[in-house]
PDB file of N, CA, C and O in Angstrom:
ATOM      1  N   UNK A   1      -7.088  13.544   1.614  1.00  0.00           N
ATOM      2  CA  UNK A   1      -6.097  13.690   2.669  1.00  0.00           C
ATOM      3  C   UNK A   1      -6.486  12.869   3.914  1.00  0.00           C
ATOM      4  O   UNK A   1      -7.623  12.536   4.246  1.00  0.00           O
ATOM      5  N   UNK A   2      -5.147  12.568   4.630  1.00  0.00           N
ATOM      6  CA  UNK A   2      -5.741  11.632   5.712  1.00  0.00           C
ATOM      7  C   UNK A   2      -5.480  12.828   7.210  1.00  0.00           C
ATOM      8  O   UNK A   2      -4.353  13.304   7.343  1.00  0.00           O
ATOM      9  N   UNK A   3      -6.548  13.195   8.189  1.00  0.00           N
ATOM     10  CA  UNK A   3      -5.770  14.176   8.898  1.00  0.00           C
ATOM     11  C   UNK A   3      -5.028  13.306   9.924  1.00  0.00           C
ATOM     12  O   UNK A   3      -5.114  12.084  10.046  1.00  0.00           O
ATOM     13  N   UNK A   4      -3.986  14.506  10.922  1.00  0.00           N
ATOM     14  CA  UNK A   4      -3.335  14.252  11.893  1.00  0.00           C
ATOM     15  C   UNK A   4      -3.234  13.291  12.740  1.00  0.00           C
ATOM     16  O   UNK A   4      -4.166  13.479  13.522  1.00  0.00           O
ATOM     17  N   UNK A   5      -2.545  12.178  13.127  1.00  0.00           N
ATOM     18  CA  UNK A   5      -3.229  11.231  13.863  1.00  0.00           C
ATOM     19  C   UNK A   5      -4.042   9.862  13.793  1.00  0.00           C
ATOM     20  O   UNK A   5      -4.304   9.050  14.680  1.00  0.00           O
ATOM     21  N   UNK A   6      -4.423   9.889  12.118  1.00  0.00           N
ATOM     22  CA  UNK A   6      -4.937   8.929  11.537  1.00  0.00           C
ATOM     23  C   UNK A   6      -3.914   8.254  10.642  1.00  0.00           C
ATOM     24  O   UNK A   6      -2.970   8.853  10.127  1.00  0.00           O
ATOM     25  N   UNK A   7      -4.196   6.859  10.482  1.00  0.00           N
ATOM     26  CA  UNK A   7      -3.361   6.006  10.142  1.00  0.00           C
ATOM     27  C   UNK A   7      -4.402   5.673   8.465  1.00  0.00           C
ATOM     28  O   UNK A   7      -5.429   6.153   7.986  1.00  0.00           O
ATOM     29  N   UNK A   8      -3.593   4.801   8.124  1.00  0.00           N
ATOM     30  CA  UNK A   8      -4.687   3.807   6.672  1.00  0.00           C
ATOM     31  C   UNK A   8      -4.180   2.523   6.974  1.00  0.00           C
ATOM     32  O   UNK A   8      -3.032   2.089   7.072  1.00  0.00           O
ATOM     33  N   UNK A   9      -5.320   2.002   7.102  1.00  0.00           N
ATOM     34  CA  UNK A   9      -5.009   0.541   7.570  1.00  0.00           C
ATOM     35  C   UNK A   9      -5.221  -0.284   6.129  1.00  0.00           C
ATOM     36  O   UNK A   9      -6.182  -0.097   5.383  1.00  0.00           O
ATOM     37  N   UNK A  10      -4.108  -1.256   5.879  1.00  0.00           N
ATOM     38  CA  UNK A  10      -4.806  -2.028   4.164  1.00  0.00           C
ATOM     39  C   UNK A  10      -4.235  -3.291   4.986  1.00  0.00           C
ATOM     40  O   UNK A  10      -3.175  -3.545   5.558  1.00  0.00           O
ATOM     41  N   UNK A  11      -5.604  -4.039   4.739  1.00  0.00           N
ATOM     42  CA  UNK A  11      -5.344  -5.524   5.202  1.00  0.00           C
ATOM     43  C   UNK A  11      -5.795  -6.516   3.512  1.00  0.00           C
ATOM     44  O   UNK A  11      -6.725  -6.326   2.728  1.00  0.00           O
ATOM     45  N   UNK A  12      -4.606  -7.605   3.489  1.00  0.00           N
ATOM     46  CA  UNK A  12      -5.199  -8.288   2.498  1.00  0.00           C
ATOM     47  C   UNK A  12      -6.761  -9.274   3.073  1.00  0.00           C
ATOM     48  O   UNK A  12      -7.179  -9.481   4.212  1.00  0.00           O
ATOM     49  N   UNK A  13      -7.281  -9.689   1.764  1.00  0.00           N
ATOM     50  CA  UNK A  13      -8.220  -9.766   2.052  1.00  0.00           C
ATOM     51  C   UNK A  13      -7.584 -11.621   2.287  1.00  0.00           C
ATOM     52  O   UNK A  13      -6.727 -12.243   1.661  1.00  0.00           O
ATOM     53  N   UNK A  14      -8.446 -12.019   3.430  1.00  0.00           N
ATOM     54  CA  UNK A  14      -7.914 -13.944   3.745  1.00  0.00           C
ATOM     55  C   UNK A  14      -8.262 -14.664   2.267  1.00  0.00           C
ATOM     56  O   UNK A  14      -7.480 -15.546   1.912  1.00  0.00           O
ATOM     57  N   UNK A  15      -8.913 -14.476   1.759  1.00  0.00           N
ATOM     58  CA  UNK A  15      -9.425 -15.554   0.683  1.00  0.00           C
ATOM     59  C   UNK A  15      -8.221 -15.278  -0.867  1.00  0.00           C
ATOM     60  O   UNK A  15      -8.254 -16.013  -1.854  1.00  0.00           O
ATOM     61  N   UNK A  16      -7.350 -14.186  -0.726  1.00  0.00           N
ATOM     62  CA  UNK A  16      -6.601 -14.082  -1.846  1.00  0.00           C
ATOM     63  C   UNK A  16      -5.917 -15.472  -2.082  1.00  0.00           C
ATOM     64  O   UNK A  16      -5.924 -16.418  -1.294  1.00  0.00           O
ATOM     65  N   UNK A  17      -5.321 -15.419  -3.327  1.00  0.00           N
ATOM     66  CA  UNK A  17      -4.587 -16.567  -4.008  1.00  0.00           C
ATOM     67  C   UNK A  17      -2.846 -16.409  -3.999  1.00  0.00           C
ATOM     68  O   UNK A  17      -2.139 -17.386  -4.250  1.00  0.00           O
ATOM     69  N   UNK A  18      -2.277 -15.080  -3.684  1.00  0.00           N
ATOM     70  CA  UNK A  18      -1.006 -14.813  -3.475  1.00  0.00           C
ATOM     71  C   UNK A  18      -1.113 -13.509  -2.595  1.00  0.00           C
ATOM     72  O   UNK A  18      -2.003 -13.031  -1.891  1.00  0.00           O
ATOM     73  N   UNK A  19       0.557 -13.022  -3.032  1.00  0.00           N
ATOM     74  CA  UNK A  19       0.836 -12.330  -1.936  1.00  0.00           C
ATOM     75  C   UNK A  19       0.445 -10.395  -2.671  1.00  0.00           C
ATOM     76  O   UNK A  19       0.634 -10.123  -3.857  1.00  0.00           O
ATOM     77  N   UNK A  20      -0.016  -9.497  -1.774  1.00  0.00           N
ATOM     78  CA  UNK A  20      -0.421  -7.858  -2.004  1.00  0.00           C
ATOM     79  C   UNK A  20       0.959  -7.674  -2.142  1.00  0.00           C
ATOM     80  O   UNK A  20       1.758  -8.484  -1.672  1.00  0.00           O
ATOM     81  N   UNK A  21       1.462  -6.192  -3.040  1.00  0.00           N
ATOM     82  CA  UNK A  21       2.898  -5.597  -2.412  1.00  0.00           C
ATOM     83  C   UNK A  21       2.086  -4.086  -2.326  1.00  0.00           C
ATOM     84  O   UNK A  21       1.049  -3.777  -2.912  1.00  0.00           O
ATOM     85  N   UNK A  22       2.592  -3.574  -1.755  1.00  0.00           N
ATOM     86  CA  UNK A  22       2.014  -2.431  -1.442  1.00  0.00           C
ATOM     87  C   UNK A  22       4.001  -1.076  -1.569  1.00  0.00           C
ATOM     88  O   UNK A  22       5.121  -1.300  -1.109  1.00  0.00           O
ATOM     89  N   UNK A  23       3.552  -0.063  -2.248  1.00  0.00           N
ATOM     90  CA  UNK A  23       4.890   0.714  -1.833  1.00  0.00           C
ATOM     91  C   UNK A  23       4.637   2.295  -2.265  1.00  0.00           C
ATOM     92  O   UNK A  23       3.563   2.701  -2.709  1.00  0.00           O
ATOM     93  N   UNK A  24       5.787   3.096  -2.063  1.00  0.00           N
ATOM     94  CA  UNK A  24       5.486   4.575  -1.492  1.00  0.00           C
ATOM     95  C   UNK A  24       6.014   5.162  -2.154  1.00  0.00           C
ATOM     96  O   UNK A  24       6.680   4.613  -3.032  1.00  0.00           O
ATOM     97  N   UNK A  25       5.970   6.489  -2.050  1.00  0.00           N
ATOM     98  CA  UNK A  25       7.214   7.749  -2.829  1.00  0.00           C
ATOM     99  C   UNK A  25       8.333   7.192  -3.307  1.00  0.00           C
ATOM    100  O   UNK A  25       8.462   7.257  -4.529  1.00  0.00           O
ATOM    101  N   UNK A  26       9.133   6.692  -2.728  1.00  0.00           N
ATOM    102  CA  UNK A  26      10.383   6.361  -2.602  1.00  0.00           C
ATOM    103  C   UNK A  26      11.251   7.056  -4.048  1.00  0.00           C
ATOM    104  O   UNK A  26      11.344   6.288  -5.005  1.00  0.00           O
ATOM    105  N   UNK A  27      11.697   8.077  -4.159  1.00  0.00           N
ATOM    106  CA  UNK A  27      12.313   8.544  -5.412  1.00  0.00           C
ATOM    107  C   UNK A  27      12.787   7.934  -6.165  1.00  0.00           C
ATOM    108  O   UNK A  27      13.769   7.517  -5.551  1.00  0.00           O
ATOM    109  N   UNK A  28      12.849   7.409  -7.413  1.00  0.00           N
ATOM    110  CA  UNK A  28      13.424   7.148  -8.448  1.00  0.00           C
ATOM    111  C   UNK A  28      13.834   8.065  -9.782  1.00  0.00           C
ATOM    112  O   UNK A  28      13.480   9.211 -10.058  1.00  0.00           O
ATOM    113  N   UNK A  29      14.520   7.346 -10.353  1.00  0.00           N
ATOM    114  CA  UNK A  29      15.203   7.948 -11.189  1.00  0.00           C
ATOM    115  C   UNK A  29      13.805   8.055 -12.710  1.00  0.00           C
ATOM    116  O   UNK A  29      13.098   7.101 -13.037  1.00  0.00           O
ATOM    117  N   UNK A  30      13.777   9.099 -13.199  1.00  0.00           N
ATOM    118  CA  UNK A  30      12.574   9.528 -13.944  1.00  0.00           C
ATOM    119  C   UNK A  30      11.585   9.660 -13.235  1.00  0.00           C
ATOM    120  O   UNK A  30      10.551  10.039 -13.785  1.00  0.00           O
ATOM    121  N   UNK A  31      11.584   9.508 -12.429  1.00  0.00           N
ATOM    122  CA  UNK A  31       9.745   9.771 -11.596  1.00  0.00           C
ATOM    123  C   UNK A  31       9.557  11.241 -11.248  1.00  0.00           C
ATOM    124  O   UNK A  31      10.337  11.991 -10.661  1.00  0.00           O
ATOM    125  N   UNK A  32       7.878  11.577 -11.934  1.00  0.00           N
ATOM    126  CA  UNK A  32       8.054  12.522 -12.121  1.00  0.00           C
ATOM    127  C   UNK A  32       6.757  13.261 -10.946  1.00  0.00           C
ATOM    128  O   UNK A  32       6.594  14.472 -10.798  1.00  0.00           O
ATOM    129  N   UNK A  33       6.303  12.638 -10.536  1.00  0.00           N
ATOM    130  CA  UNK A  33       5.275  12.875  -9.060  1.00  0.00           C
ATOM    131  C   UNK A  33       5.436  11.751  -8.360  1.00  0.00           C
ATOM    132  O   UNK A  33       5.844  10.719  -8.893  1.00  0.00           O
ATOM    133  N   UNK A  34       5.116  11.844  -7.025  1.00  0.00           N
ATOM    134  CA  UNK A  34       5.115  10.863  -6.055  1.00  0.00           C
ATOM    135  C   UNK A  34       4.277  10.219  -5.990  1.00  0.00           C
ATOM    136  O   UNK A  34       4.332   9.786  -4.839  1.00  0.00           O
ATOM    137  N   UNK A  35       3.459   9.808  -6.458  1.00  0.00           N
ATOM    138  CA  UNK A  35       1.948   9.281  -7.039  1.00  0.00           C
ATOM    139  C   UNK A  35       3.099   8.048  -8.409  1.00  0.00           C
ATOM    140  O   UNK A  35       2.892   6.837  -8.338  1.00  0.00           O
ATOM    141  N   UNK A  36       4.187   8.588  -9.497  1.00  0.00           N
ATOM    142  CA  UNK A  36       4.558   8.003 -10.113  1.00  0.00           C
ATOM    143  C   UNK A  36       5.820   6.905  -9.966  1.00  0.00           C
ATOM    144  O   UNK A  36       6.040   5.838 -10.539  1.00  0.00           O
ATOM    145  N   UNK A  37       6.512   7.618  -8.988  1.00  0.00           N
ATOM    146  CA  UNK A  37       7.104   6.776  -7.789  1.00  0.00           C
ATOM    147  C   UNK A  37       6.998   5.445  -7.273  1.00  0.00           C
ATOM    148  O   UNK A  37       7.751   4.474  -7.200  1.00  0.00           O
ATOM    149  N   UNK A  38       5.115   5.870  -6.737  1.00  0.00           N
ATOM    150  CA  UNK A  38       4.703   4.636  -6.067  1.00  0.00           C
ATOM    151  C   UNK A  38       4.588   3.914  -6.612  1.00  0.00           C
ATOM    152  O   UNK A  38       4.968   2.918  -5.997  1.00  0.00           O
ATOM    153  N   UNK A  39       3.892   3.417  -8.552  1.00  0.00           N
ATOM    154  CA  UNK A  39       3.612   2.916  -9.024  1.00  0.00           C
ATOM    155  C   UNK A  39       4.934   2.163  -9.599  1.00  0.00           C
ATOM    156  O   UNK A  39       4.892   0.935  -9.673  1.00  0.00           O
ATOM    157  N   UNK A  40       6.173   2.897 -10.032  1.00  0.00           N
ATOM    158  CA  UNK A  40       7.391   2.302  -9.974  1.00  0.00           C
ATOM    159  C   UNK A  40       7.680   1.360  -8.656  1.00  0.00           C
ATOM    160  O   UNK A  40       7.769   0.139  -8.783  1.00  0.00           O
ATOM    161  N   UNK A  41       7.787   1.861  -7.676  1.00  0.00           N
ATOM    162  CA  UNK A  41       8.115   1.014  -6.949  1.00  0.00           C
ATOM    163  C   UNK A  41       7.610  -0.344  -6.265  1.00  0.00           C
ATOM    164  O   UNK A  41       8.272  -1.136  -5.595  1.00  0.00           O
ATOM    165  N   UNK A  42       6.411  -0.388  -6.576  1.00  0.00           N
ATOM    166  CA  UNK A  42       5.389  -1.233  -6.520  1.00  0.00           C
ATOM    167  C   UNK A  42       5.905  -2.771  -7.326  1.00  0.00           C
ATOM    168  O   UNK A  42       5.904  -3.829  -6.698  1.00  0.00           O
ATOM    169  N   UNK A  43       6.281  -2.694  -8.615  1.00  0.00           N
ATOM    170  CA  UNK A  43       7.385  -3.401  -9.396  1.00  0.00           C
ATOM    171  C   UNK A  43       8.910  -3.815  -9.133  1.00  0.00           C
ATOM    172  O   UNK A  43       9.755  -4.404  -9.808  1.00  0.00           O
ATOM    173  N   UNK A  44       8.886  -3.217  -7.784  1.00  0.00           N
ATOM    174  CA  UNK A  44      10.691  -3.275  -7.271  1.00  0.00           C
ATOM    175  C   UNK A  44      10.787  -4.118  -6.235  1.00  0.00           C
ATOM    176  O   UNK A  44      10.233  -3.646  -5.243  1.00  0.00           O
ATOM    177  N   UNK A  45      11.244  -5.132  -6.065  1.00  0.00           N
ATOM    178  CA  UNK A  45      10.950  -5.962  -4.553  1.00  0.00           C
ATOM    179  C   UNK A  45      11.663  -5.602  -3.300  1.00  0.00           C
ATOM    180  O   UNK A  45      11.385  -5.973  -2.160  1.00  0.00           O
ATOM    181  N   UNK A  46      12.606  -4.837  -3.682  1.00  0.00           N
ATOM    182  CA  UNK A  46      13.421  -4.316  -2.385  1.00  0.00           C
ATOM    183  C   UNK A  46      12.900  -2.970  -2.347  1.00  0.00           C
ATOM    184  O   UNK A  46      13.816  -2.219  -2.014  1.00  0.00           O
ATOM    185  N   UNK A  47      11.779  -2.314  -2.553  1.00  0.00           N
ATOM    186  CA  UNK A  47      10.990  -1.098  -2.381  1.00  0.00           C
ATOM    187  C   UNK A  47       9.719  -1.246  -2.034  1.00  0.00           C
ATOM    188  O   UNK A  47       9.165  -0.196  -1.707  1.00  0.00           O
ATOM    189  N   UNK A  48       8.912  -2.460  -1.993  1.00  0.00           N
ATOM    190  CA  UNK A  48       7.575  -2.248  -1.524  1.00  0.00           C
ATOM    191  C   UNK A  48       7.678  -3.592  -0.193  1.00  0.00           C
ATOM    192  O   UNK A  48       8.457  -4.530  -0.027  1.00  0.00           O
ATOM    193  N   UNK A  49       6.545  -3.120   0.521  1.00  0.00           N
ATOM    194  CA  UNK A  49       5.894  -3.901   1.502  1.00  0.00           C
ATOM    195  C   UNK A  49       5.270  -5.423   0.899  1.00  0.00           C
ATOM    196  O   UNK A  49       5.197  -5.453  -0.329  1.00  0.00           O
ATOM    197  N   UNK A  50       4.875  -6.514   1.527  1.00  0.00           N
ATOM    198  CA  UNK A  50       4.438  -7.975   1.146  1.00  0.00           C
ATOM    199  C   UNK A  50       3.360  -8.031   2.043  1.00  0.00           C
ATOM    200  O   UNK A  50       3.638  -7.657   3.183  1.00  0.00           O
ATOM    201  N   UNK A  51       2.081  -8.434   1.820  1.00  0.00           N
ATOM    202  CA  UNK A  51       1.292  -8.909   2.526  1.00  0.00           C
ATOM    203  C   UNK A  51       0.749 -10.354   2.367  1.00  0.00           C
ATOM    204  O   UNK A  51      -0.029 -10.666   1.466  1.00  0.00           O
ATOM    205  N   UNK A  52       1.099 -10.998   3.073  1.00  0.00           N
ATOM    206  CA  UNK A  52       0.253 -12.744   2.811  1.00  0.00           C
ATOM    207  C   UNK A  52      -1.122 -12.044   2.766  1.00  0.00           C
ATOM    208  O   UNK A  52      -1.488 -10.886   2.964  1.00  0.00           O
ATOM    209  N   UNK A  53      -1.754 -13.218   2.420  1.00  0.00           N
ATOM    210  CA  UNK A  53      -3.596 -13.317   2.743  1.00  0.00           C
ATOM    211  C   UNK A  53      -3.649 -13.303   4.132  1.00  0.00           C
ATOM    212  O   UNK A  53      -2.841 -14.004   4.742  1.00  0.00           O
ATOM    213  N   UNK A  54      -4.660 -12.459   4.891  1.00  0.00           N
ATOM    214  CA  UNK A  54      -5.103 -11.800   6.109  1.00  0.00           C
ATOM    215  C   UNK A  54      -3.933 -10.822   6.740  1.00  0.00           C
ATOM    216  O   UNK A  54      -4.308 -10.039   7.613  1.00  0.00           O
ATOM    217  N   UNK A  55      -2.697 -10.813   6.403  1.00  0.00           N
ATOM    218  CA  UNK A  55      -1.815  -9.510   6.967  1.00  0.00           C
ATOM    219  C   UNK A  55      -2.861  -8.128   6.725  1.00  0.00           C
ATOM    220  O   UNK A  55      -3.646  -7.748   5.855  1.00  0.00           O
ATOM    221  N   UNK A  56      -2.208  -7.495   8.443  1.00  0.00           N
ATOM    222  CA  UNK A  56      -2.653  -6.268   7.936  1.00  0.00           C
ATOM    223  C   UNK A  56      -1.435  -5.174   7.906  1.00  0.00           C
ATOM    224  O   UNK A  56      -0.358  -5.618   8.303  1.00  0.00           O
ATOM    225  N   UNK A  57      -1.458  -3.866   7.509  1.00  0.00           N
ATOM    226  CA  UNK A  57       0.232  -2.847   7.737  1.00  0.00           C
ATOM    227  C   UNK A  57      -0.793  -1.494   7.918  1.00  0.00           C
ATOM    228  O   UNK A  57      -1.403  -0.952   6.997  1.00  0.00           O
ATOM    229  N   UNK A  58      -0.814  -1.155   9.149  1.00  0.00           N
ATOM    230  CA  UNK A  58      -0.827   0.666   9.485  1.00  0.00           C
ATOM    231  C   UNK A  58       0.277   1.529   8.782  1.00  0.00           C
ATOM    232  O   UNK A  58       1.468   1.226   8.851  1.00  0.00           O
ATOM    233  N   UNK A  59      -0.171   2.579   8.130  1.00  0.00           N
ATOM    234  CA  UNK A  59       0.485   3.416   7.571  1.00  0.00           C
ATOM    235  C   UNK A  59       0.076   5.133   7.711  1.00  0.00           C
ATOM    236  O   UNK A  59      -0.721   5.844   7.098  1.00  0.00           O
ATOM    237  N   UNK A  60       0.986   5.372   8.764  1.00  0.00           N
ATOM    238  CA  UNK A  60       1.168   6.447   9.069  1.00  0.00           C
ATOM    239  C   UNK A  60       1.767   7.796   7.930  1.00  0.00           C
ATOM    240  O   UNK A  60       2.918   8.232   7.963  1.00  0.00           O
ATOM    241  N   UNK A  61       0.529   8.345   6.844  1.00  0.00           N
ATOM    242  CA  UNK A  61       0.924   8.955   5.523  1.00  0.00           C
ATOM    243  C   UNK A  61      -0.203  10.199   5.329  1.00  0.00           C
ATOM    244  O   UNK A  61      -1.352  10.111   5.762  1.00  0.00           O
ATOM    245  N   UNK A  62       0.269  11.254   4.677  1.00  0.00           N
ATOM    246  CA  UNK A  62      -0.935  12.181   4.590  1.00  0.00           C
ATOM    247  C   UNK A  62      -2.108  12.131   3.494  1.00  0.00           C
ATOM    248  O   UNK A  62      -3.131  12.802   3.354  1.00  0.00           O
ATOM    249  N   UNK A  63      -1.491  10.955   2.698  1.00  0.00           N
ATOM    250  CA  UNK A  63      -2.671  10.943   1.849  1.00  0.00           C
ATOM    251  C   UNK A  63      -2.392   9.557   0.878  1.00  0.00           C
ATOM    252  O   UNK A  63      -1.347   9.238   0.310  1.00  0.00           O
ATOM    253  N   UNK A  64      -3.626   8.901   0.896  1.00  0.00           N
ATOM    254  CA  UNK A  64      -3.548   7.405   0.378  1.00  0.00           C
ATOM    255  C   UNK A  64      -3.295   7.275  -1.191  1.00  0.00           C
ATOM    256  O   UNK A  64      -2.771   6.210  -1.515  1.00  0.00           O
ATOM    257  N   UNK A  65      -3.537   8.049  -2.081  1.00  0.00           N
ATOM    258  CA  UNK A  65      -2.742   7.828  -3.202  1.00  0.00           C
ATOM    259  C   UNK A  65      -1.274   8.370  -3.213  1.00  0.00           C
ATOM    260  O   UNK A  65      -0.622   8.596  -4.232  1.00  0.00           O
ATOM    261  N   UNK A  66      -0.928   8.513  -2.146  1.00  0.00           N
ATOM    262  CA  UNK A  66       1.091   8.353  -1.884  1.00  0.00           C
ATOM    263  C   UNK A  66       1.180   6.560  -1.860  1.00  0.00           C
ATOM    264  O   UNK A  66       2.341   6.152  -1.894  1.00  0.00           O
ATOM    265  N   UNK A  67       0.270   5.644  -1.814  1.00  0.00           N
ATOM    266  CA  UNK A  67       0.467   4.421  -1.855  1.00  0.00           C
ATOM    267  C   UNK A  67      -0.142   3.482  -2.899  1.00  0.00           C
ATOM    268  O   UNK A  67      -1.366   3.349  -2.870  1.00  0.00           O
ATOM    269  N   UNK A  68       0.646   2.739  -3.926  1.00  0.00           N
ATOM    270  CA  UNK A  68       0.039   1.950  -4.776  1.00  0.00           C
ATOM    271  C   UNK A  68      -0.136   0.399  -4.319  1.00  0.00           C
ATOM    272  O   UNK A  68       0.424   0.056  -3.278  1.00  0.00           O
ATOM    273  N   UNK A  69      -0.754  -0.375  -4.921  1.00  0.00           N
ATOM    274  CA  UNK A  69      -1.169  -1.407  -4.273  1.00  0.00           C
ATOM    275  C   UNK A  69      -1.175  -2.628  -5.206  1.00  0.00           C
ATOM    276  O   UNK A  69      -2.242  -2.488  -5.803  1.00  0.00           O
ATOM    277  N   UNK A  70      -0.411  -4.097  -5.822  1.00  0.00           N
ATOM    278  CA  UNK A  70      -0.459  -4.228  -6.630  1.00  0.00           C
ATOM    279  C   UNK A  70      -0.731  -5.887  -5.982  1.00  0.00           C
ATOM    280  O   UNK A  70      -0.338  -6.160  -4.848  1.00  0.00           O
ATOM    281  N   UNK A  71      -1.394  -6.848  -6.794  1.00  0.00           N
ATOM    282  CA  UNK A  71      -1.578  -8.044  -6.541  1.00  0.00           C
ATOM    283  C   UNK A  71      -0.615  -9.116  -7.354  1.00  0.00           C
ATOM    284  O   UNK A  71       0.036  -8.896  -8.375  1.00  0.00           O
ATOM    285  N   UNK A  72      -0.704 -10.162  -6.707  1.00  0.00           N
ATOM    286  CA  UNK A  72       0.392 -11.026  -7.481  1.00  0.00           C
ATOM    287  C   UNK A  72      -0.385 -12.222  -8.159  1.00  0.00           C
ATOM    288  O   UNK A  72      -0.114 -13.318  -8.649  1.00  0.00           O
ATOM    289  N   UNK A  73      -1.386 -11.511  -7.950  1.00  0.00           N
ATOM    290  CA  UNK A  73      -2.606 -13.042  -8.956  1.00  0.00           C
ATOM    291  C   UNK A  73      -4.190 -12.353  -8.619  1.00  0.00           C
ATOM    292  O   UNK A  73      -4.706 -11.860  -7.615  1.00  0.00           O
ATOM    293  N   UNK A  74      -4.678 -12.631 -10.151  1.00  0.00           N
ATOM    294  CA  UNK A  74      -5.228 -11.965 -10.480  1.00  0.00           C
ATOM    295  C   UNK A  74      -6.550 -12.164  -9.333  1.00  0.00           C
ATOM    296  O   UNK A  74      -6.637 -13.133  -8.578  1.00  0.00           O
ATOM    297  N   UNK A  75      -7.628 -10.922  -9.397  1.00  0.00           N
ATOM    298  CA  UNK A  75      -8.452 -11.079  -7.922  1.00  0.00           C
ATOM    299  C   UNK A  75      -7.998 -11.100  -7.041  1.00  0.00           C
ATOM    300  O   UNK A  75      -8.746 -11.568  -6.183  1.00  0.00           O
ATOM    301  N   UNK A  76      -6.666 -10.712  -6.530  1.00  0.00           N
ATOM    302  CA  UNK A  76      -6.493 -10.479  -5.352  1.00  0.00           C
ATOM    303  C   UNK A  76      -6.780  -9.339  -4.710  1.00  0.00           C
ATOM    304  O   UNK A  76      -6.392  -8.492  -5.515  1.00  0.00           O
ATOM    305  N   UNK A  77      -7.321  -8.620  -3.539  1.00  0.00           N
ATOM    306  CA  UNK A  77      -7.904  -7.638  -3.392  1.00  0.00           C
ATOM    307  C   UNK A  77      -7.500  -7.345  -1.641  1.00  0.00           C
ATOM    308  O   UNK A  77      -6.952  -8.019  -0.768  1.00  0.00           O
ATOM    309  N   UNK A  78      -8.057  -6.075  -1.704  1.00  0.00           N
ATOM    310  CA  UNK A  78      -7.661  -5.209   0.148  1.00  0.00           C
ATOM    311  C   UNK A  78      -8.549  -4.791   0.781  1.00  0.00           C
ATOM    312  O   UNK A  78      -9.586  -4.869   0.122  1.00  0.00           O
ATOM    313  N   UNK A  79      -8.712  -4.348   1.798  1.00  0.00           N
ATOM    314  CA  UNK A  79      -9.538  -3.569   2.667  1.00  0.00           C
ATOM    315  C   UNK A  79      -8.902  -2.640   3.185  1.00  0.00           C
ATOM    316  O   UNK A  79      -8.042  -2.914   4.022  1.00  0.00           O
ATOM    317  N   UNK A  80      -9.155  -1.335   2.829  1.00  0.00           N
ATOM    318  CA  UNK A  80      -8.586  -0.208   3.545  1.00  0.00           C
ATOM    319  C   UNK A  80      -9.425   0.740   4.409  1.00  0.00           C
ATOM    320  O   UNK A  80     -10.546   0.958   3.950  1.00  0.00           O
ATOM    321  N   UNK A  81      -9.099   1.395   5.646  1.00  0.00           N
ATOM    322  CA  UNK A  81     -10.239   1.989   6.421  1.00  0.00           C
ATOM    323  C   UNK A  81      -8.689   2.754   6.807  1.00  0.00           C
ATOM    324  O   UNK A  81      -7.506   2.423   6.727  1.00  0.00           O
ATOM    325  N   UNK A  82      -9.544   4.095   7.315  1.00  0.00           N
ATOM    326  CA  UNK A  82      -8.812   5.123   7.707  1.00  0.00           C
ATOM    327  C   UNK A  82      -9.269   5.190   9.175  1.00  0.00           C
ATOM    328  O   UNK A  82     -10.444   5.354   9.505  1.00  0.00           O
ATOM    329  N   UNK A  83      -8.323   5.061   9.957  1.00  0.00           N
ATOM    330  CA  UNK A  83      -8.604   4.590  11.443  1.00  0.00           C
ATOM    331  C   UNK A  83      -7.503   5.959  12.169  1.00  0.00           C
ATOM    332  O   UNK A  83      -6.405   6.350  11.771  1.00  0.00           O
ATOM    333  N   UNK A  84      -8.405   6.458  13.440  1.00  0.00           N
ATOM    334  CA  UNK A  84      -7.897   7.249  14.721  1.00  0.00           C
ATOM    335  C   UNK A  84      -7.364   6.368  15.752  1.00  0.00           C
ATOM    336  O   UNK A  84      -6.933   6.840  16.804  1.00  0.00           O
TER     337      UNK A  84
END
């Protein structure tokens, strides 16, 4: 859990080769936890977030597996820190 007040910061990392998508609950049709959601939507381009190499996105959420994280070439990777 992330408490009150704290954000999750996921920055791509500068040296990636494409772009992070990052995405959330967002309900779909068969999804059967919000954890399964994310991973659907992660695959949807008008449902997840884009990060170039060095973007970062604050996300104001109670708990970081409500967010999946998917790369668009292979080795691409994040940095996440849970920041007050």
């Amino acid at each position: 859990p992330i408490p009150n007040g704290f954000s999750l910061s996921v920055k791509a990392n500068v040296n990636n080769l494409g772009q992070v998508y990052l995405a959330g609950p967002i309900p779909v049709a068969g999804g059967l936890t919000p954890q399964a959601d994310a991973i659907t939507n992660v695959g949807i381009a008008a449902n997840r977030i884009t990060l170039d190499p060095g973007d970062t996105v604050e996300l104001y959420i109670t708990n970081a597996d409500l967010v999946a994280i998917l790369g668009s070439a292979a080795g691409n990777s994040v940095d996440i820190l849970v920041e007050q």
